[in-house]
Amino acid sequence: MPDDITPAPVTQELPIPDYKHLPRISVEGRVGTLDQDGAQMVLRYEREHRDRTSVIQLLVARLQQLRTPDGKTR
């Protein structure tokens, strides 16, 4: 998890193009393609700027999935 002193990324740095303007459903459809670094970056941005609970939960689940050896959530 990123530390609290690292500034949130700007949208141009995010792995999901045009993230700032995407509705929740579009973001949710793209989270499964993110690697660990990308998911952490989007999660940090989401928490700092949009703070949509469903998107944050999905990103946290994606990170958990990426951290398990078999790639499945537990």
PDB file of C-alpha atoms in Angstrom:
ATOM      1  CA  MET A   1       0.000   0.000   0.000  1.00  0.00           C
ATOM      2  CA  PRO A   2       1.372   3.461  -0.785  1.00  0.00           C
ATOM      3  CA  ASP A   3       2.409   5.643   2.102  1.00  0.00           C
ATOM      4  CA  ASP A   4       0.497   8.762   3.088  1.00  0.00           C
ATOM      5  CA  ILE A   5       3.197  11.209   2.019  1.00  0.00           C
ATOM      6  CA  THR A   6       3.243  10.092  -1.600  1.00  0.00           C
ATOM      7  CA  PRO A   7       0.978  12.424  -3.586  1.00  0.00           C
ATOM      8  CA  ALA A   8      -1.876  10.869  -5.508  1.00  0.00           C
ATOM      9  CA  PRO A   9      -1.130  10.456  -9.210  1.00  0.00           C
ATOM     10  CA  VAL A  10      -2.595  12.820 -11.737  1.00  0.00           C
ATOM     11  CA  THR A  11      -4.967  11.351 -14.305  1.00  0.00           C
ATOM     12  CA  GLN A  12      -2.357  11.462 -17.086  1.00  0.00           C
ATOM     13  CA  GLU A  13      -0.274   8.974 -15.080  1.00  0.00           C
ATOM     14  CA  LEU A  14      -3.074   6.462 -14.544  1.00  0.00           C
ATOM     15  CA  PRO A  15      -3.135   3.155 -16.454  1.00  0.00           C
ATOM     16  CA  ILE A  16      -6.809   3.686 -17.356  1.00  0.00           C
ATOM     17  CA  PRO A  17      -7.062   6.403 -20.028  1.00  0.00           C
ATOM     18  CA  ASP A  18      -9.426   9.300 -19.330  1.00  0.00           C
ATOM     19  CA  TYR A  19     -10.115   7.936 -15.836  1.00  0.00           C
ATOM     20  CA  LYS A  20     -11.288  11.286 -14.503  1.00  0.00           C
ATOM     21  CA  HIS A  21     -14.290  11.267 -16.836  1.00  0.00           C
ATOM     22  CA  LEU A  22     -15.273   7.605 -16.652  1.00  0.00           C
ATOM     23  CA  PRO A  23     -18.441   6.515 -14.868  1.00  0.00           C
ATOM     24  CA  ARG A  24     -18.219   3.833 -12.199  1.00  0.00           C
ATOM     25  CA  ILE A  25     -19.423   1.042 -14.472  1.00  0.00           C
ATOM     26  CA  SER A  26     -16.680   1.758 -17.027  1.00  0.00           C
ATOM     27  CA  VAL A  27     -14.001   1.757 -14.345  1.00  0.00           C
ATOM     28  CA  GLU A  28     -15.296  -1.487 -12.869  1.00  0.00           C
ATOM     29  CA  GLY A  29     -15.048  -3.141 -16.265  1.00  0.00           C
ATOM     30  CA  ARG A  30     -11.365  -2.240 -16.564  1.00  0.00           C
ATOM     31  CA  VAL A  31     -10.083  -3.040 -13.079  1.00  0.00           C
ATOM     32  CA  GLY A  32      -9.515  -6.707 -13.948  1.00  0.00           C
ATOM     33  CA  THR A  33      -6.849  -5.737 -16.478  1.00  0.00           C
ATOM     34  CA  LEU A  34      -4.707  -3.855 -13.954  1.00  0.00           C
ATOM     35  CA  ASP A  35      -1.467  -5.204 -12.560  1.00  0.00           C
ATOM     36  CA  GLN A  36      -0.519  -4.600  -8.926  1.00  0.00           C
ATOM     37  CA  ASP A  37       1.195  -1.257  -9.548  1.00  0.00           C
ATOM     38  CA  GLY A  38      -1.665  -0.033 -11.715  1.00  0.00           C
ATOM     39  CA  ALA A  39      -4.313  -1.087  -9.201  1.00  0.00           C
ATOM     40  CA  GLN A  40      -2.447   0.644  -6.368  1.00  0.00           C
ATOM     41  CA  MET A  41      -2.097   3.811  -8.434  1.00  0.00           C
ATOM     42  CA  VAL A  42      -5.789   3.892  -9.362  1.00  0.00           C
ATOM     43  CA  LEU A  43      -6.794   3.086  -5.770  1.00  0.00           C
ATOM     44  CA  ARG A  44      -4.752   5.981  -4.435  1.00  0.00           C
ATOM     45  CA  TYR A  45      -6.223   8.349  -7.017  1.00  0.00           C
ATOM     46  CA  GLU A  46      -9.744   7.123  -6.330  1.00  0.00           C
ATOM     47  CA  ARG A  47      -9.376   7.616  -2.583  1.00  0.00           C
ATOM     48  CA  GLU A  48      -7.934  11.115  -3.018  1.00  0.00           C
ATOM     49  CA  HIS A  49     -10.278  12.406  -5.716  1.00  0.00           C
ATOM     50  CA  ARG A  50     -13.473  10.441  -6.374  1.00  0.00           C
ATOM     51  CA  ASP A  51     -13.914   8.295  -3.250  1.00  0.00           C
ATOM     52  CA  ARG A  52     -16.499   5.942  -4.775  1.00  0.00           C
ATOM     53  CA  THR A  53     -16.984   3.082  -2.309  1.00  0.00           C
ATOM     54  CA  SER A  54     -17.819   0.431  -4.908  1.00  0.00           C
ATOM     55  CA  VAL A  55     -14.741   1.263  -6.996  1.00  0.00           C
ATOM     56  CA  ILE A  56     -12.479   1.259  -3.933  1.00  0.00           C
ATOM     57  CA  GLN A  57     -13.847  -2.139  -2.857  1.00  0.00           C
ATOM     58  CA  LEU A  58     -13.258  -3.536  -6.331  1.00  0.00           C
ATOM     59  CA  LEU A  59      -9.686  -2.211  -6.437  1.00  0.00           C
ATOM     60  CA  VAL A  60      -8.930  -3.646  -2.989  1.00  0.00           C
ATOM     61  CA  ALA A  61     -10.320  -7.022  -4.125  1.00  0.00           C
ATOM     62  CA  ARG A  62      -8.171  -6.838  -7.282  1.00  0.00           C
ATOM     63  CA  LEU A  63      -5.069  -6.194  -5.190  1.00  0.00           C
ATOM     64  CA  GLN A  64      -5.911  -9.152  -2.941  1.00  0.00           C
ATOM     65  CA  GLN A  65      -6.386 -11.307  -6.018  1.00  0.00           C
ATOM     66  CA  LEU A  66      -2.999 -10.263  -7.388  1.00  0.00           C
ATOM     67  CA  ARG A  67      -1.295 -11.007  -4.070  1.00  0.00           C
ATOM     68  CA  THR A  68      -2.524 -14.601  -3.767  1.00  0.00           C
ATOM     69  CA  PRO A  69      -0.323 -17.288  -5.309  1.00  0.00           C
ATOM     70  CA  ASP A  70      -3.135 -18.875  -7.329  1.00  0.00           C
ATOM     71  CA  GLY A  71      -4.614 -15.542  -8.452  1.00  0.00           C
ATOM     72  CA  LYS A  72      -7.990 -16.239  -6.846  1.00  0.00           C
ATOM     73  CA  THR A  73      -9.621 -14.226  -4.104  1.00  0.00           C
ATOM     74  CA  ARG A  74     -10.055 -15.952  -0.777  1.00  0.00           C
TER      75      ARG A  74
END
